[in-house]
């Protein structure tokens, strides 16, 4: 076997993976928002969830894409873990369509279809309205071209006539259970190493179709691929939050359980699938002519695809009735972290991974910004609590002073978290913007960069207020009078209402949000600030409190008004205003 044949094989596998990735990205650009809405709406029960996972995965040709979207919805609270498990089961069925496409490419010469797809694709790419269809056709053409090249390369390698290859595979006892386990582990390791079950499936089809690899060992490799592809997602989820790790574990449990029960009915199940396809399991190379043997072996790619589909469908039909039990199992295995995740700076939704597309990356960034927004409202709630603690300075005790200092330190920590979150999300969005993006996605990224900047300013405003309250608490100035505390609490209540409206927008749909409500609250805050400003001058002149106390008081009022302005800026960025 020459070095060029090996490079042709490796290059074809790379082209296959690139073609699938390009197709998946193009389909998500065309229907990204709709896919997300479908996943959110069509999971009312375990059966619709399974069907949704199947259809979405078959559409985007990537179970990874479906799984990442599903986990993101679980994190956001849009899907329960049980619903996510049903979608992941469906994704396992949907991904088997890839095997059927590959088996067709391995069995027939479909290379001529690639060139018209390239030609039409390049025309559409230069037309703005249809460029995503062009991208999809290019990905499809690469996929077809890669399959055709793999088919020819497999034939040229003459693996069925290569004595060294035949001797290697014949050294394993085909009737031994240990041989099945060895090939199962080999399939898992190969899939984990190349990060693509499609590439390992293509290698398996070449080996089986050439007659070099017996069908039972080939199917053991396919079973190993099913496990190998879940190891990657579990490793990626190790740095994610609790629900994401549970969803990844449920995926692994589903596939491992399927492999375990299929091992008990291994040969009868495979013989049944072979009967459906018309493959003669008993035919040996010595008993028939070479042409008849190779013609029979050519059906093996369809046997592999049929087994892949039958196995996943059967496994789903068994386990779909036990989703609540699977949910309880993964919750039992993965306990919530004892560390307070709210105060542990870590991006919970943004993850790295192979075959990650810009559309999915933007979805993850949106979830992270939503979490950022909720943090800022919690931080403002701490500032309100700090003001309440400062009001009891007259009866100051060591324990009360300790509570005040502890809360102030917590607010200070949140300010550092807000700075880090802005930098990390901005860095992530910057890396995403290097990709080939749709106009809609570019606009979303610009809006999100503005959102995180304004959210960080909200954190700064909260910390400024906390420092002012701390300065007042530890200083020698007189206390605020009751009227000032009432006004401050009323102003903070209005500010909190504006933050609540902002978070309602961040977690919901733009088309169902009443933006005028946010603008009305902001006008109310501005008017109230102006009213208090005038009253403050009068109160100081009437010697109700000192000028120094009045200055600190107005600093807090003005900071609330500024914070409300930042909130309106976030709302405008999210709504696409200005």
mmCIF file with all atom_site columns, N, CA and C in Angstrom, residues 421-462:
data_model
loop_
_atom_site.group_PDB
_atom_site.id
_atom_site.type_symbol
_atom_site.label_atom_id
_atom_site.label_alt_id
_atom_site.label_comp_id
_atom_site.label_asym_id
_atom_site.label_entity_id
_atom_site.label_seq_id
_atom_site.pdbx_PDB_ins_code
_atom_site.Cartn_x
_atom_site.Cartn_y
_atom_site.Cartn_z
_atom_site.occupancy
_atom_site.B_iso_or_equiv
_atom_site.pdbx_formal_charge
_atom_site.auth_seq_id
_atom_site.auth_comp_id
_atom_site.auth_asym_id
_atom_site.auth_atom_id
_atom_site.pdbx_PDB_model_num
ATOM 1   N N  . UNK A 1 421 ? -16.822 38.580 33.755 1.00 0.00 ? 421 UNK A N  1
ATOM 2   C CA . UNK A 1 421 ? -17.828 38.067 32.820 1.00 0.00 ? 421 UNK A CA 1
ATOM 3   C C  . UNK A 1 421 ? -17.851 38.890 31.532 1.00 0.00 ? 421 UNK A C  1
ATOM 4   N N  . UNK A 1 422 ? -17.759 40.215 31.671 1.00 0.00 ? 422 UNK A N  1
ATOM 5   C CA . UNK A 1 422 ? -17.748 41.054 30.472 1.00 0.00 ? 422 UNK A CA 1
ATOM 6   C C  . UNK A 1 422 ? -16.564 40.693 29.574 1.00 0.00 ? 422 UNK A C  1
ATOM 7   N N  . UNK A 1 423 ? -15.371 40.550 30.169 1.00 0.00 ? 423 UNK A N  1
ATOM 8   C CA . UNK A 1 423 ? -14.166 40.251 29.385 1.00 0.00 ? 423 UNK A CA 1
ATOM 9   C C  . UNK A 1 423 ? -14.248 38.881 28.723 1.00 0.00 ? 423 UNK A C  1
ATOM 10  N N  . UNK A 1 424 ? -14.695 37.873 29.488 1.00 0.00 ? 424 UNK A N  1
ATOM 11  C CA . UNK A 1 424 ? -14.728 36.502 28.952 1.00 0.00 ? 424 UNK A CA 1
ATOM 12  C C  . UNK A 1 424 ? -15.775 36.350 27.847 1.00 0.00 ? 424 UNK A C  1
ATOM 13  N N  . UNK A 1 425 ? -16.957 36.942 28.054 1.00 0.00 ? 425 UNK A N  1
ATOM 14  C CA . UNK A 1 425 ? -17.997 36.838 27.018 1.00 0.00 ? 425 UNK A CA 1
ATOM 15  C C  . UNK A 1 425 ? -17.580 37.607 25.774 1.00 0.00 ? 425 UNK A C  1
ATOM 16  N N  . UNK A 1 426 ? -16.969 38.791 25.977 1.00 0.00 ? 426 UNK A N  1
ATOM 17  C CA . UNK A 1 426 ? -16.501 39.585 24.832 1.00 0.00 ? 426 UNK A CA 1
ATOM 18  C C  . UNK A 1 426 ? -15.428 38.833 24.051 1.00 0.00 ? 426 UNK A C  1
ATOM 19  N N  . UNK A 1 427 ? -14.528 38.165 24.783 1.00 0.00 ? 427 UNK A N  1
ATOM 20  C CA . UNK A 1 427 ? -13.467 37.391 24.124 1.00 0.00 ? 427 UNK A CA 1
ATOM 21  C C  . UNK A 1 427 ? -14.075 36.242 23.306 1.00 0.00 ? 427 UNK A C  1
ATOM 22  N N  . UNK A 1 428 ? -15.082 35.592 23.882 1.00 0.00 ? 428 UNK A N  1
ATOM 23  C CA . UNK A 1 428 ? -15.747 34.485 23.192 1.00 0.00 ? 428 UNK A CA 1
ATOM 24  C C  . UNK A 1 428 ? -16.465 34.976 21.931 1.00 0.00 ? 428 UNK A C  1
ATOM 25  N N  . UNK A 1 429 ? -17.203 36.086 22.058 1.00 0.00 ? 429 UNK A N  1
ATOM 26  C CA . UNK A 1 429 ? -17.914 36.638 20.899 1.00 0.00 ? 429 UNK A CA 1
ATOM 27  C C  . UNK A 1 429 ? -16.942 37.088 19.827 1.00 0.00 ? 429 UNK A C  1
ATOM 28  N N  . UNK A 1 430 ? -15.779 37.580 20.241 1.00 0.00 ? 430 UNK A N  1
ATOM 29  C CA . UNK A 1 430 ? -14.760 38.002 19.277 1.00 0.00 ? 430 UNK A CA 1
ATOM 30  C C  . UNK A 1 430 ? -14.253 36.805 18.483 1.00 0.00 ? 430 UNK A C  1
ATOM 31  N N  . UNK A 1 431 ? -14.086 35.663 19.173 1.00 0.00 ? 431 UNK A N  1
ATOM 32  C CA . UNK A 1 431 ? -13.624 34.451 18.467 1.00 0.00 ? 431 UNK A CA 1
ATOM 33  C C  . UNK A 1 431 ? -14.701 33.928 17.515 1.00 0.00 ? 431 UNK A C  1
ATOM 34  N N  . UNK A 1 432 ? -15.979 34.066 17.929 1.00 0.00 ? 432 UNK A N  1
ATOM 35  C CA . UNK A 1 432 ? -17.082 33.626 17.063 1.00 0.00 ? 432 UNK A CA 1
ATOM 36  C C  . UNK A 1 432 ? -17.174 34.508 15.823 1.00 0.00 ? 432 UNK A C  1
ATOM 37  N N  . UNK A 1 433 ? -16.917 35.802 15.993 1.00 0.00 ? 433 UNK A N  1
ATOM 38  C CA . UNK A 1 433 ? -17.066 36.742 14.874 1.00 0.00 ? 433 UNK A CA 1
ATOM 39  C C  . UNK A 1 433 ? -16.034 36.517 13.778 1.00 0.00 ? 433 UNK A C  1
ATOM 40  N N  . UNK A 1 434 ? -15.001 35.692 14.056 1.00 0.00 ? 434 UNK A N  1
ATOM 41  C CA . UNK A 1 434 ? -14.024 35.371 13.011 1.00 0.00 ? 434 UNK A CA 1
ATOM 42  C C  . UNK A 1 434 ? -14.591 34.404 11.977 1.00 0.00 ? 434 UNK A C  1
ATOM 43  N N  . UNK A 1 435 ? -15.696 33.732 12.324 1.00 0.00 ? 435 UNK A N  1
ATOM 44  C CA . UNK A 1 435 ? -16.289 32.727 11.422 1.00 0.00 ? 435 UNK A CA 1
ATOM 45  C C  . UNK A 1 435 ? -17.144 33.398 10.344 1.00 0.00 ? 435 UNK A C  1
ATOM 46  N N  . UNK A 1 436 ? -17.559 32.585 9.375  1.00 0.00 ? 436 UNK A N  1
ATOM 47  C CA . UNK A 1 436 ? -18.442 33.063 8.305  1.00 0.00 ? 436 UNK A CA 1
ATOM 48  C C  . UNK A 1 436 ? -19.858 33.130 8.871  1.00 0.00 ? 436 UNK A C  1
ATOM 49  N N  . UNK A 1 437 ? -20.362 34.359 9.085  1.00 0.00 ? 437 UNK A N  1
ATOM 50  C CA . UNK A 1 437 ? -21.619 34.531 9.804  1.00 0.00 ? 437 UNK A CA 1
ATOM 51  C C  . UNK A 1 437 ? -22.724 35.073 8.914  1.00 0.00 ? 437 UNK A C  1
ATOM 52  N N  . UNK A 1 438 ? -23.959 34.783 9.303  1.00 0.00 ? 438 UNK A N  1
ATOM 53  C CA . UNK A 1 438 ? -25.105 35.385 8.639  1.00 0.00 ? 438 UNK A CA 1
ATOM 54  C C  . UNK A 1 438 ? -25.253 36.824 9.131  1.00 0.00 ? 438 UNK A C  1
ATOM 55  N N  . UNK A 1 439 ? -25.961 37.657 8.346  1.00 0.00 ? 439 UNK A N  1
ATOM 56  C CA . UNK A 1 439 ? -26.165 39.053 8.743  1.00 0.00 ? 439 UNK A CA 1
ATOM 57  C C  . UNK A 1 439 ? -26.901 39.139 10.071 1.00 0.00 ? 439 UNK A C  1
ATOM 58  N N  . UNK A 1 440 ? -27.866 38.235 10.260 1.00 0.00 ? 440 UNK A N  1
ATOM 59  C CA . UNK A 1 440 ? -28.642 38.210 11.494 1.00 0.00 ? 440 UNK A CA 1
ATOM 60  C C  . UNK A 1 440 ? -27.738 37.923 12.695 1.00 0.00 ? 440 UNK A C  1
ATOM 61  N N  . UNK A 1 441 ? -26.810 36.972 12.515 1.00 0.00 ? 441 UNK A N  1
ATOM 62  C CA . UNK A 1 441 ? -25.893 36.626 13.602 1.00 0.00 ? 441 UNK A CA 1
ATOM 63  C C  . UNK A 1 441 ? -24.917 37.759 13.893 1.00 0.00 ? 441 UNK A C  1
ATOM 64  N N  . UNK A 1 442 ? -24.435 38.441 12.846 1.00 0.00 ? 442 UNK A N  1
ATOM 65  C CA . UNK A 1 442 ? -23.538 39.593 13.052 1.00 0.00 ? 442 UNK A CA 1
ATOM 66  C C  . UNK A 1 442 ? -24.234 40.677 13.869 1.00 0.00 ? 442 UNK A C  1
ATOM 67  N N  . UNK A 1 443 ? -25.506 40.937 13.539 1.00 0.00 ? 443 UNK A N  1
ATOM 68  C CA . UNK A 1 443 ? -26.275 41.953 14.274 1.00 0.00 ? 443 UNK A CA 1
ATOM 69  C C  . UNK A 1 443 ? -26.449 41.535 15.732 1.00 0.00 ? 443 UNK A C  1
ATOM 70  N N  . UNK A 1 444 ? -26.685 40.225 15.957 1.00 0.00 ? 444 UNK A N  1
ATOM 71  C CA . UNK A 1 444 ? -26.854 39.726 17.329 1.00 0.00 ? 444 UNK A CA 1
ATOM 72  C C  . UNK A 1 444 ? -25.568 39.921 18.131 1.00 0.00 ? 444 UNK A C  1
ATOM 73  N N  . UNK A 1 445 ? -24.426 39.649 17.507 1.00 0.00 ? 445 UNK A N  1
ATOM 74  C CA . UNK A 1 445 ? -23.144 39.782 18.210 1.00 0.00 ? 445 UNK A CA 1
ATOM 75  C C  . UNK A 1 445 ? -22.881 41.240 18.570 1.00 0.00 ? 445 UNK A C  1
ATOM 76  N N  . UNK A 1 446 ? -23.182 42.166 17.644 1.00 0.00 ? 446 UNK A N  1
ATOM 77  C CA . UNK A 1 446 ? -23.005 43.593 17.949 1.00 0.00 ? 446 UNK A CA 1
ATOM 78  C C  . UNK A 1 446 ? -23.884 44.000 19.134 1.00 0.00 ? 446 UNK A C  1
ATOM 79  N N  . UNK A 1 447 ? -25.126 43.519 19.119 1.00 0.00 ? 447 UNK A N  1
ATOM 80  C CA . UNK A 1 447 ? -26.057 43.845 20.209 1.00 0.00 ? 447 UNK A CA 1
ATOM 81  C C  . UNK A 1 447 ? -25.568 43.260 21.527 1.00 0.00 ? 447 UNK A C  1
ATOM 82  N N  . UNK A 1 448 ? -25.056 42.021 21.488 1.00 0.00 ? 448 UNK A N  1
ATOM 83  C CA . UNK A 1 448 ? -24.610 41.370 22.713 1.00 0.00 ? 448 UNK A CA 1
ATOM 84  C C  . UNK A 1 448 ? -23.382 42.054 23.315 1.00 0.00 ? 448 UNK A C  1
ATOM 85  N N  . UNK A 1 449 ? -22.494 42.540 22.455 1.00 0.00 ? 449 UNK A N  1
ATOM 86  C CA . UNK A 1 449 ? -21.326 43.274 22.959 1.00 0.00 ? 449 UNK A CA 1
ATOM 87  C C  . UNK A 1 449 ? -21.767 44.550 23.682 1.00 0.00 ? 449 UNK A C  1
ATOM 88  N N  . UNK A 1 450 ? -22.793 45.206 23.136 1.00 0.00 ? 450 UNK A N  1
ATOM 89  C CA . UNK A 1 450 ? -23.329 46.396 23.806 1.00 0.00 ? 450 UNK A CA 1
ATOM 90  C C  . UNK A 1 450 ? -24.006 46.014 25.124 1.00 0.00 ? 450 UNK A C  1
ATOM 91  N N  . UNK A 1 451 ? -24.725 44.899 25.109 1.00 0.00 ? 451 UNK A N  1
ATOM 92  C CA . UNK A 1 451 ? -25.423 44.446 26.323 1.00 0.00 ? 451 UNK A CA 1
ATOM 93  C C  . UNK A 1 451 ? -24.446 44.197 27.472 1.00 0.00 ? 451 UNK A C  1
ATOM 94  N N  . UNK A 1 452 ? -23.355 43.456 27.194 1.00 0.00 ? 452 UNK A N  1
ATOM 95  C CA . UNK A 1 452 ? -22.431 43.114 28.286 1.00 0.00 ? 452 UNK A CA 1
ATOM 96  C C  . UNK A 1 452 ? -21.710 44.350 28.804 1.00 0.00 ? 452 UNK A C  1
ATOM 97  N N  . UNK A 1 453 ? -21.455 45.315 27.925 1.00 0.00 ? 453 UNK A N  1
ATOM 98  C CA . UNK A 1 453 ? -20.827 46.564 28.370 1.00 0.00 ? 453 UNK A CA 1
ATOM 99  C C  . UNK A 1 453 ? -21.743 47.311 29.341 1.00 0.00 ? 453 UNK A C  1
ATOM 100 N N  . UNK A 1 454 ? -23.034 47.386 29.006 1.00 0.00 ? 454 UNK A N  1
ATOM 101 C CA . UNK A 1 454 ? -23.997 48.078 29.861 1.00 0.00 ? 454 UNK A CA 1
ATOM 102 C C  . UNK A 1 454 ? -24.245 47.304 31.151 1.00 0.00 ? 454 UNK A C  1
ATOM 103 N N  . UNK A 1 455 ? -24.253 45.970 31.084 1.00 0.00 ? 455 UNK A N  1
ATOM 104 C CA . UNK A 1 455 ? -24.444 45.165 32.289 1.00 0.00 ? 455 UNK A CA 1
ATOM 105 C C  . UNK A 1 455 ? -23.274 45.350 33.263 1.00 0.00 ? 455 UNK A C  1
ATOM 106 N N  . UNK A 1 456 ? -22.067 45.452 32.706 1.00 0.00 ? 456 UNK A N  1
ATOM 107 C CA . UNK A 1 456 ? -20.897 45.697 33.561 1.00 0.00 ? 456 UNK A CA 1
ATOM 108 C C  . UNK A 1 456 ? -21.004 47.069 34.221 1.00 0.00 ? 456 UNK A C  1
ATOM 109 N N  . UNK A 1 457 ? -21.573 48.047 33.490 1.00 0.00 ? 457 UNK A N  1
ATOM 110 C CA . UNK A 1 457 ? -21.783 49.387 34.061 1.00 0.00 ? 457 UNK A CA 1
ATOM 111 C C  . UNK A 1 457 ? -22.796 49.340 35.201 1.00 0.00 ? 457 UNK A C  1
ATOM 112 N N  . UNK A 1 458 ? -23.804 48.453 35.082 1.00 0.00 ? 458 UNK A N  1
ATOM 113 C CA . UNK A 1 458 ? -24.763 48.262 36.176 1.00 0.00 ? 458 UNK A CA 1
ATOM 114 C C  . UNK A 1 458 ? -24.036 47.752 37.423 1.00 0.00 ? 458 UNK A C  1
ATOM 115 N N  . UNK A 1 459 ? -23.110 46.799 37.213 1.00 0.00 ? 459 UNK A N  1
ATOM 116 C CA . UNK A 1 459 ? -22.301 46.289 38.329 1.00 0.00 ? 459 UNK A CA 1
ATOM 117 C C  . UNK A 1 459 ? -21.475 47.391 38.974 1.00 0.00 ? 459 UNK A C  1
ATOM 118 N N  . UNK A 1 460 ? -20.883 48.251 38.136 1.00 0.00 ? 460 UNK A N  1
ATOM 119 C CA . UNK A 1 460 ? -20.102 49.386 38.663 1.00 0.00 ? 460 UNK A CA 1
ATOM 120 C C  . UNK A 1 460 ? -20.984 50.322 39.488 1.00 0.00 ? 460 UNK A C  1
ATOM 121 N N  . UNK A 1 461 ? -22.206 50.606 38.988 1.00 0.00 ? 461 UNK A N  1
ATOM 122 C CA . UNK A 1 461 ? -23.133 51.498 39.699 1.00 0.00 ? 461 UNK A CA 1
ATOM 123 C C  . UNK A 1 461 ? -23.517 50.902 41.051 1.00 0.00 ? 461 UNK A C  1
ATOM 124 N N  . UNK A 1 462 ? -23.769 49.583 41.072 1.00 0.00 ? 462 UNK A N  1
ATOM 125 C CA . UNK A 1 462 ? -24.111 48.921 42.336 1.00 0.00 ? 462 UNK A CA 1
ATOM 126 C C  . UNK A 1 462 ? -22.960 49.042 43.339 1.00 0.00 ? 462 UNK A C  1
#
